Coordinates of C-alpha atoms and ligand atoms in Angstrom, one line a residue:
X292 CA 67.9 -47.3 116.7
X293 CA 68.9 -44.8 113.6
X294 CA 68.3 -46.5 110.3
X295 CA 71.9 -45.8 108.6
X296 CA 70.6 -44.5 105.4
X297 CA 73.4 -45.7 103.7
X298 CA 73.2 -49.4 105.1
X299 CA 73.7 -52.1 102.1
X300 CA 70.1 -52.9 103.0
X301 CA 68.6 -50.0 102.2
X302 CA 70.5 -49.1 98.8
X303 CA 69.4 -52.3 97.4
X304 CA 66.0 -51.8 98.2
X305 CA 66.2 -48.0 97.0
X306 CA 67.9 -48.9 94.5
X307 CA 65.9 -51.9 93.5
X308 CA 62.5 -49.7 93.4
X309 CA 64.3 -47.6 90.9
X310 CA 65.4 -50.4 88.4
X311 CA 61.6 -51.4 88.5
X312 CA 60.3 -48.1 87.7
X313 CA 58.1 -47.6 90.5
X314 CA 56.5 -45.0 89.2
X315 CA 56.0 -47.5 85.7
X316 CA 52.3 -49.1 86.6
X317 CA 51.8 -52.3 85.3
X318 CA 48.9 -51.4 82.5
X319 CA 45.2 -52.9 82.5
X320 CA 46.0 -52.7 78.6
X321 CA 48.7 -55.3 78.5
X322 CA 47.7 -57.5 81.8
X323 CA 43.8 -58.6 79.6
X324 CA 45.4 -58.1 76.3
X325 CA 44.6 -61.6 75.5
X326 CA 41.5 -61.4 76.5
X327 CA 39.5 -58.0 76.3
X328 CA 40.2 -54.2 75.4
X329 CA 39.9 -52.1 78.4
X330 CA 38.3 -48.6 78.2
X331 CA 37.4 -45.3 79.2
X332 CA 35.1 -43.1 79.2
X333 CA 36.1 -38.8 78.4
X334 CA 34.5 -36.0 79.2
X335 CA 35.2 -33.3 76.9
X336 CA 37.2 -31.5 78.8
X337 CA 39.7 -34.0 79.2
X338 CA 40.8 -34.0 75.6
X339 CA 42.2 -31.0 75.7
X340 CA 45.1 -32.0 77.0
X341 CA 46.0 -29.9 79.2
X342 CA 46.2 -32.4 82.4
X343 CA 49.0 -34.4 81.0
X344 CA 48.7 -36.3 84.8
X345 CA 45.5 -37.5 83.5
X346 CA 46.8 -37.8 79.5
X347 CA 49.7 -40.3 81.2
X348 CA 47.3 -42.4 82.6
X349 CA 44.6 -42.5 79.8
X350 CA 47.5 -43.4 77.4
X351 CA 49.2 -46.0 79.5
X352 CA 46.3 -47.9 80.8
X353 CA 43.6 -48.3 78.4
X354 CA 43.2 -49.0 74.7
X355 CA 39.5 -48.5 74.2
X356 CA 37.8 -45.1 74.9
X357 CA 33.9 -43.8 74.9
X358 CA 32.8 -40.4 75.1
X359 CA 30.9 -39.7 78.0
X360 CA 28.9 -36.9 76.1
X361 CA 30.4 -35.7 72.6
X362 CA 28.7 -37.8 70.3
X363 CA 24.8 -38.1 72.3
X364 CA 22.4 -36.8 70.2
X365 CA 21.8 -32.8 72.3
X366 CA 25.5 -32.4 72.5
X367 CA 26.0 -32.8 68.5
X368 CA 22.7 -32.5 66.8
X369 CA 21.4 -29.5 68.8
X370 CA 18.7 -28.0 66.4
X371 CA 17.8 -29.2 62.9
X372 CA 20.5 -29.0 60.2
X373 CA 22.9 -28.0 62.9
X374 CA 25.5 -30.5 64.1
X375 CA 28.3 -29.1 66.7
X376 CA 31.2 -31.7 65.8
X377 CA 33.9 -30.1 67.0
X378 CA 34.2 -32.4 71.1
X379 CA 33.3 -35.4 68.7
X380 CA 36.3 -34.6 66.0
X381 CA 38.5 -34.1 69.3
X382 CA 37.3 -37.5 71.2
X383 CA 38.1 -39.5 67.7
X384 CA 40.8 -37.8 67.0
X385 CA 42.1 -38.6 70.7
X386 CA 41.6 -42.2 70.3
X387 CA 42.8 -42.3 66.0
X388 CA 46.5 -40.7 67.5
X389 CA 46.7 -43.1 70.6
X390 CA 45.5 -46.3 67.9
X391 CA 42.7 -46.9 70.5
X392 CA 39.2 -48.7 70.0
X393 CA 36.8 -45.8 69.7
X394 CA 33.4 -46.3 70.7
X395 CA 30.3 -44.2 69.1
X396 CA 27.6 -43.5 72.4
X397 CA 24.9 -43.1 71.4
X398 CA 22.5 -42.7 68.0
X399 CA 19.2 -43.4 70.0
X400 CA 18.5 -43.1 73.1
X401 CA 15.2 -41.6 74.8
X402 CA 17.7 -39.1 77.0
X403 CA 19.5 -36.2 75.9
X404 CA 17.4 -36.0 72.8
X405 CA 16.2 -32.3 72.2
X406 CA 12.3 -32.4 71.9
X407 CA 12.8 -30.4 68.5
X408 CA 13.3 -34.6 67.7
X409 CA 10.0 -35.6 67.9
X410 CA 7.8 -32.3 67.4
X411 CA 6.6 -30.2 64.5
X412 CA 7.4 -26.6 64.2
X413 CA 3.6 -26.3 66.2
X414 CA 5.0 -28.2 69.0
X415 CA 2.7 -31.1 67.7
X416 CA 4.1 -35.0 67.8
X417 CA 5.6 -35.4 64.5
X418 CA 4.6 -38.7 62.3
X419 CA 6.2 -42.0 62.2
X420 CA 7.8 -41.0 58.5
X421 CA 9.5 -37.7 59.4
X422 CA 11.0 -39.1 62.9
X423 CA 12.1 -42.5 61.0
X424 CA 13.6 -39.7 58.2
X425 CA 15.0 -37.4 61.1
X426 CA 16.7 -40.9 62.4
X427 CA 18.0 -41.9 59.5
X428 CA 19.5 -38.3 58.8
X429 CA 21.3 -38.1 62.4
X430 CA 22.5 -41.4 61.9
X431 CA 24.0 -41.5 58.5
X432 CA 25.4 -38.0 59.5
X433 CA 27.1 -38.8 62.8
X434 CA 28.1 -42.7 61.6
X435 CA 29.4 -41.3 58.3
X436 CA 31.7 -38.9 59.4
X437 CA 33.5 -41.4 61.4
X438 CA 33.2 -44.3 58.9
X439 CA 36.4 -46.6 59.6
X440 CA 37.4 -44.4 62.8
X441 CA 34.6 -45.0 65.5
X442 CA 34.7 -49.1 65.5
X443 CA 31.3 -49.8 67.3
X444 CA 28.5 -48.1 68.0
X445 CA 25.7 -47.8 71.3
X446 CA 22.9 -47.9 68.2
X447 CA 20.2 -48.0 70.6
X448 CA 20.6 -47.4 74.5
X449 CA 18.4 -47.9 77.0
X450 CA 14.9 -49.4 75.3
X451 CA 14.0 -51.6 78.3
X452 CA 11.8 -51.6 81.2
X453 CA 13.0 -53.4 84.7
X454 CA 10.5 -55.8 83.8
X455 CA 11.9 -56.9 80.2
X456 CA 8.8 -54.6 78.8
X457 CA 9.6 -52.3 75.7
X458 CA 10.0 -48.5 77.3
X459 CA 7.3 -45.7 76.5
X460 CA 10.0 -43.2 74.9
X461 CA 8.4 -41.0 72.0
X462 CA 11.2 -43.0 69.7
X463 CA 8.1 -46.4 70.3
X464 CA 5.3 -44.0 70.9
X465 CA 5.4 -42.5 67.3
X466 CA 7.5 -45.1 65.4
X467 CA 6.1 -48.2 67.0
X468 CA 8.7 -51.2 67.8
X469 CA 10.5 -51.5 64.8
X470 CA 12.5 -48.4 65.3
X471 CA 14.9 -50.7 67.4
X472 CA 15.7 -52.7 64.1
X473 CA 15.5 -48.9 61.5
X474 CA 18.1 -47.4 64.1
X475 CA 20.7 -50.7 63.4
X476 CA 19.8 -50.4 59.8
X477 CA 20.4 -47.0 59.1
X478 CA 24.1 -47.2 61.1
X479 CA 25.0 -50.1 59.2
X480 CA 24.1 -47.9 55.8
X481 CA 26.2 -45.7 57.4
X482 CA 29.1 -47.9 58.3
X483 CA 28.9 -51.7 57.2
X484 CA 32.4 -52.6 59.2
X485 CA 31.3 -51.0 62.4
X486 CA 30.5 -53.2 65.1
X487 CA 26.7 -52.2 66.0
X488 CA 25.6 -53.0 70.0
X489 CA 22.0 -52.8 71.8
X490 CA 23.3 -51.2 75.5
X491 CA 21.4 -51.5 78.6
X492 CA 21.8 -51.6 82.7
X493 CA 20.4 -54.3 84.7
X494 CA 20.5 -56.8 82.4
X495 CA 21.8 -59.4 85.2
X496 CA 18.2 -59.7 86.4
X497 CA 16.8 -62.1 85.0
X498 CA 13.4 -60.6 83.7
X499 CA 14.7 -57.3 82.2
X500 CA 17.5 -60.3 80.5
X501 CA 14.7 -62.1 79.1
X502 CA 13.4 -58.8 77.6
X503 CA 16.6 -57.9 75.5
X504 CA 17.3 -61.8 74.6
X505 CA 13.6 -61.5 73.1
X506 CA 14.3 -58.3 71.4
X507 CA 17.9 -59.5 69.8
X508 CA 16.2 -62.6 68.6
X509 CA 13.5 -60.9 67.0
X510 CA 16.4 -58.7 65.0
X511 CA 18.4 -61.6 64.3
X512 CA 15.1 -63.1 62.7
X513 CA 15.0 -59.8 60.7
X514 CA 18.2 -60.3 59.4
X515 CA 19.3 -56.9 61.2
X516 CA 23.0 -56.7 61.8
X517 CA 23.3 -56.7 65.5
X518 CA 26.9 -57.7 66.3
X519 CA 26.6 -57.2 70.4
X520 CA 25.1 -56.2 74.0
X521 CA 26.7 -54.2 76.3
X522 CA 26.1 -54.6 80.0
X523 CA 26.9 -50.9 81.4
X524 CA 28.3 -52.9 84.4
X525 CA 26.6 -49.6 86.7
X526 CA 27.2 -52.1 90.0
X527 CA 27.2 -51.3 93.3
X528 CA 28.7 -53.3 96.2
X529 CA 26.3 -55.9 97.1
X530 CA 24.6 -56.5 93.2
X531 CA 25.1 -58.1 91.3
X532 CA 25.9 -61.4 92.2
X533 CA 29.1 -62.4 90.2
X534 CA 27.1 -65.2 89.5
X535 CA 24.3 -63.0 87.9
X536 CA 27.1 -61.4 85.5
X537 CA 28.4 -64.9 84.6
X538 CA 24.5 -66.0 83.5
X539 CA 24.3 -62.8 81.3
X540 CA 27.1 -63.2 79.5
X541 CA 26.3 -66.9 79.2
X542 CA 22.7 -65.7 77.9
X543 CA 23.8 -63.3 75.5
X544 CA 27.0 -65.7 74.1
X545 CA 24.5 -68.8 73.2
X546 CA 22.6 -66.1 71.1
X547 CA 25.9 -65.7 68.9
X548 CA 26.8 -62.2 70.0
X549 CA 29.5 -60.6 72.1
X550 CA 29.2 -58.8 75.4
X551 CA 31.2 -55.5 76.2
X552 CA 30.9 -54.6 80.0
X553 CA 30.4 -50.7 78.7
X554 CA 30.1 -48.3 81.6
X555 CA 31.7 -50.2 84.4
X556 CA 31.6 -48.5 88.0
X557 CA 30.9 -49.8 91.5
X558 CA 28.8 -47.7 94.1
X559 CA 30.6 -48.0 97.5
X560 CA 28.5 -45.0 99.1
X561 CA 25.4 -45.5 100.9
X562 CA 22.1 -46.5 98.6
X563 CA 19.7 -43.4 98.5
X564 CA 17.5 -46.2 97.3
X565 CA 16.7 -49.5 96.7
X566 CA 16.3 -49.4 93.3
X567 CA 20.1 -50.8 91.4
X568 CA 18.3 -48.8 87.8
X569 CA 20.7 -46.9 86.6
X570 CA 18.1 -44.3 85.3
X571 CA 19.8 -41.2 84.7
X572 CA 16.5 -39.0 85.6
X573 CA 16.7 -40.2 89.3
X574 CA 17.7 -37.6 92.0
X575 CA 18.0 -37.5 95.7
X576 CA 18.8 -34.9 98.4
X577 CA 22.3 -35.1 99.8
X578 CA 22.1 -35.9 103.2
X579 CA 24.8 -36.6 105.8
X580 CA 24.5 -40.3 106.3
X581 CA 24.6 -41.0 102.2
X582 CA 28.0 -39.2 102.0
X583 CA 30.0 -40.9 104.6
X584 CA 33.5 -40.3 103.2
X585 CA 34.0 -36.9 102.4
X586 CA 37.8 -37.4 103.8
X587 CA 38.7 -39.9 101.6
X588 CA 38.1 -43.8 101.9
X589 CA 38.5 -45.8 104.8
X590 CA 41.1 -48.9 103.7
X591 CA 38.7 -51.1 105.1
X592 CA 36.4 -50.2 102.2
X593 CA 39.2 -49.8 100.0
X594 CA 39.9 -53.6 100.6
X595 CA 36.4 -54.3 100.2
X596 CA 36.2 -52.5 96.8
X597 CA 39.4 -54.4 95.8
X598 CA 37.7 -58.1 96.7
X599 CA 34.4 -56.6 94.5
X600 CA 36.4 -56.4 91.7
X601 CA 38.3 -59.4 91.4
X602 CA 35.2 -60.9 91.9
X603 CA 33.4 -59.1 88.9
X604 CA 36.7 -59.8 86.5
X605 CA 37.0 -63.0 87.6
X606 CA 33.4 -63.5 86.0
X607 CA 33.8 -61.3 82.9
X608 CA 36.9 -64.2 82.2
X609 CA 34.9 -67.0 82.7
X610 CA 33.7 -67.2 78.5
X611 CA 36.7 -66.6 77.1
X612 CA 35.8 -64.9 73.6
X613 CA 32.6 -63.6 74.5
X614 CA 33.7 -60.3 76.5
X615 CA 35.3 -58.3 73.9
X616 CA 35.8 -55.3 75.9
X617 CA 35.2 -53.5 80.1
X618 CA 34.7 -50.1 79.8
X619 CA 35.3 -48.3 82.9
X620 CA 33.4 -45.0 83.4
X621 CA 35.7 -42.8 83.8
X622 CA 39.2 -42.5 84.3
X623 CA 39.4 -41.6 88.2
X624 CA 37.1 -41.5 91.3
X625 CA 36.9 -37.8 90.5
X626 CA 35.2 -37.7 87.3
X627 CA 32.6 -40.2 88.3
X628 CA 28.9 -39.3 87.5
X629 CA 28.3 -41.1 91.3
X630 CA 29.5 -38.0 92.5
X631 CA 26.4 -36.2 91.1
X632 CA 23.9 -39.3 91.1
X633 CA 21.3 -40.4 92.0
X634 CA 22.4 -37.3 94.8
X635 CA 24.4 -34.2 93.9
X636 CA 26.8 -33.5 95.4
X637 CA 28.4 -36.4 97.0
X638 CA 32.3 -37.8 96.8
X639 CA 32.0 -41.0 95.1
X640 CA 34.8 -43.5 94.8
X641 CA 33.7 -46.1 92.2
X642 CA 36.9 -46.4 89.5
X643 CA 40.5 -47.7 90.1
X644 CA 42.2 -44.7 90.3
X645 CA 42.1 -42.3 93.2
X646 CA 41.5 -38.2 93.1
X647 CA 45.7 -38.3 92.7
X648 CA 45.6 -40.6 89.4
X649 CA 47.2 -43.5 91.5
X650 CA 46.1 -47.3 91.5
X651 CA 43.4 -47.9 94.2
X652 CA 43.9 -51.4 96.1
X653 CA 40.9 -52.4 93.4
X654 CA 43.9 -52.1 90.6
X655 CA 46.5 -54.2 91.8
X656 CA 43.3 -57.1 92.7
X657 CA 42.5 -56.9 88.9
X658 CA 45.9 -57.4 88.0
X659 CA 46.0 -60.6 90.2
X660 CA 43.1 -61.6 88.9
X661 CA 44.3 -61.4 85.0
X662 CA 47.6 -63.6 85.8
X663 CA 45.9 -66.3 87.7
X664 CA 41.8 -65.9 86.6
Ligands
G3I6 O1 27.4 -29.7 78.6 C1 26.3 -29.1 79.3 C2 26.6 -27.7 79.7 O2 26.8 -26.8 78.6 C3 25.5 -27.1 80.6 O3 25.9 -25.9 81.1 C4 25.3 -28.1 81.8 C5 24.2 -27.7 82.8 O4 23.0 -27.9 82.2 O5 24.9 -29.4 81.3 C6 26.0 -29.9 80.5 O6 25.6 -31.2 80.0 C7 25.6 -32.2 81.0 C8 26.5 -33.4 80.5 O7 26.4 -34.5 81.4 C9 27.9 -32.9 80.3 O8 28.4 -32.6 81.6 C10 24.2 -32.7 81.2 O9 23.4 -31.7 81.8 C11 24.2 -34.0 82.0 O10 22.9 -34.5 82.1 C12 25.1 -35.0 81.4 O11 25.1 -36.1 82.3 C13 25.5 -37.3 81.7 C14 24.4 -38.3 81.7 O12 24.8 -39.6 81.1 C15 23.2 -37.8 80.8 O13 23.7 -37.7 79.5 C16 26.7 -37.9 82.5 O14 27.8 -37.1 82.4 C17 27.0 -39.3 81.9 O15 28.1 -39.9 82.7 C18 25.8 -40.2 81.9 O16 26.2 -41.4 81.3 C19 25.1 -42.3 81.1 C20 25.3 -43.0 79.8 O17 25.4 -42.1 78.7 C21 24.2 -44.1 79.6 N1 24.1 -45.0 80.7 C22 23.9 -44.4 82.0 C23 25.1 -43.4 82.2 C24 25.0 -42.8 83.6 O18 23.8 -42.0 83.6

């Protein structure tokens, strides 16, 4: 039978889905609003503007934003006594105009650190003095510009082993262990209202957990101002447990500090391998069976995606007051970094908005889960 177009029916329902604005998402921003920020990371080239699909989105969903790049120590500090500011003035400036959380990532970290860091002008390892004094000079540069703009910091990302154990970058190698505690020293020099965070991936196992609780007691002992953790959140479909995330946050909250989920994607694609390390440095070949959805994303694994996380929100709500903030990163499945790691080359749907900027099935399942938790 011809649907009459004009039928009362179908005018109320047309005209219904106007009057709510279907086109007016419901925002991530408002549905947590009592109960974390929600962020995003940028790429540079996403604050210039120019995709105002992309500028809509960022503006209406999130309140919080991270750089994905601009402020890490290559991009800005490329040679001694030269600092390239100009993505980082963008980025802050971004987030100043849009009254948005911004966060600093990162002041040390043992990647994307030019080896000009740690070496003499022979090519020889440098002393523990003049890399704490290079340190402290990045960090009171970088932190100081953005006194009482940027309003946390990644101070140190990244120190830990799997196994808990301190890592072997050239920061511990030449420093020795206290350049944890000099790095949270010299940013709260540089900025005494900024909130100042250790960041890490895999902190839901337990052993690499009992690592960083051991390392923010021992700067809590020192008196050094330490005011959170952040769980990158890098998850993938089958880890972790939600009951693993609930333990860490539980973990970090009895030590007095508060837990932002800072990088949060989940891996739908095929493990290249078994390890759930995050490590940047790790790289695959591309082959046929790891990229299975080249076409776009069966609805099966859509729905799958969705259950995943409503499960992971429903655990970041469980300590009200400890979760101060989820960073997702990246704003859609197209600027994910899955799409280039741990293989290049691959099409990666780990956010909650699709290649088009629309919601993913995962959106509306967090929204459910923020009105009934
Ligand atoms: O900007 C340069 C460009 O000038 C150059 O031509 C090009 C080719 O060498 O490289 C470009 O820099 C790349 C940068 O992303 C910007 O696109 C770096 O090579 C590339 O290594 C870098 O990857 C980033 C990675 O960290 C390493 O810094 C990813 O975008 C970023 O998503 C990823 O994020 C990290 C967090 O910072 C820490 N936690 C893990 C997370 C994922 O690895």
């Amino acid at each position: 039978m011809k649907k009459n177009l004009l039928s009362p029916v179908i005018l109320i329902l047309f005209g219904g889905l106007l009057a709510t604005g279907v086109h007016a998402q419901p925002a991530l921003k408002d549905a947590f609003k009592d109960d974390f920020l929600i962020g995003t990371a940028l790429r540079d080239s996403q604050l210039t503007g120019e995709n105002t699909n992309e500028m809509a989105l960022i503006q209406a969903q999130f309140n919080a934003i991270s750089p994905d790049n601009a402020l890490k120590w290559k991009p800005v500090h490329p040679e001694p006594g030269r600092f390239n500011f100009a993505p980082a003035d963008r980025y802050v400036e971004f987030g100043v105009k849009n009254h948005m959380f911004i966060v600093g990532h990162t002041l040390v970290w043992h990647d994307q650190t030019p080896s000009w860091v740690f070496q003499d002008d022979k090519g020889n390892p440098v002393d523990r003095d003049t890399l704490l004094a290079r340190m402290r000079e990045h960090i009171l540069t970088v932190v100081g510009r953005y006194k009482g703009k940027i309003g946390g910091w990644d101070v140190v990302n990244e120190a830990l082993n799997e196994d808990g154990t301190l890592r072997q970058s050239p920061w511990l190698k030449i420093i020795g262990e206290d350049y944890i505690a000099k790095a949270f020293e010299y940013a709260h020099e540089a900025d005494p209202k900024a909130q100042l965070n250790y960041n890490d991936f895999s902190l839901e196992n337990a052993p690499k957990r009992e690592g960083a609780i051991k390392l923010i007691k021992k700067l809590q002992a020192q008196g050094v101002p330490i005011t959170g953790v952040g769980l990158e959140g890098h998850y993938k479909m089958g880890w972790p447990a939600p009951a693993q995330v609930e333990a860490a946050i539980d973990d970090f909250a009895k030590l007095g500090v508060k837990v932002a989920i800072t990088e949060l994607d989940v891996d739908v694609l095929p493990a290249a391998t078994q390890s759930q390390a995050a490590e940047v440095s790790m790289n695959f070949a591309l082959r046929a069976e790891l990229n299975p959805y080249t076409t776009g994303l069966p609805d099966s694994v859509q729905q799958a995606l969705a259950k995943r996380y409503a499960d992971l929100f429903t655990a970041f709500l469980k300590q009200p007051g400890v979760v101060n903030r989820v960073t997702f990163w990246g704003v859609t499945d197209a600027d994910s970094w899955l799409n280039n790691w741990p293989v290049r080359g691959r099409t990666a749907y780990p956010l909650l908005f699709n290649r088009d900027y629309q919601p993913k099935p995962a959106f509306e399942a967090v929204l459910k889960v923020a009105q009934h938790p």
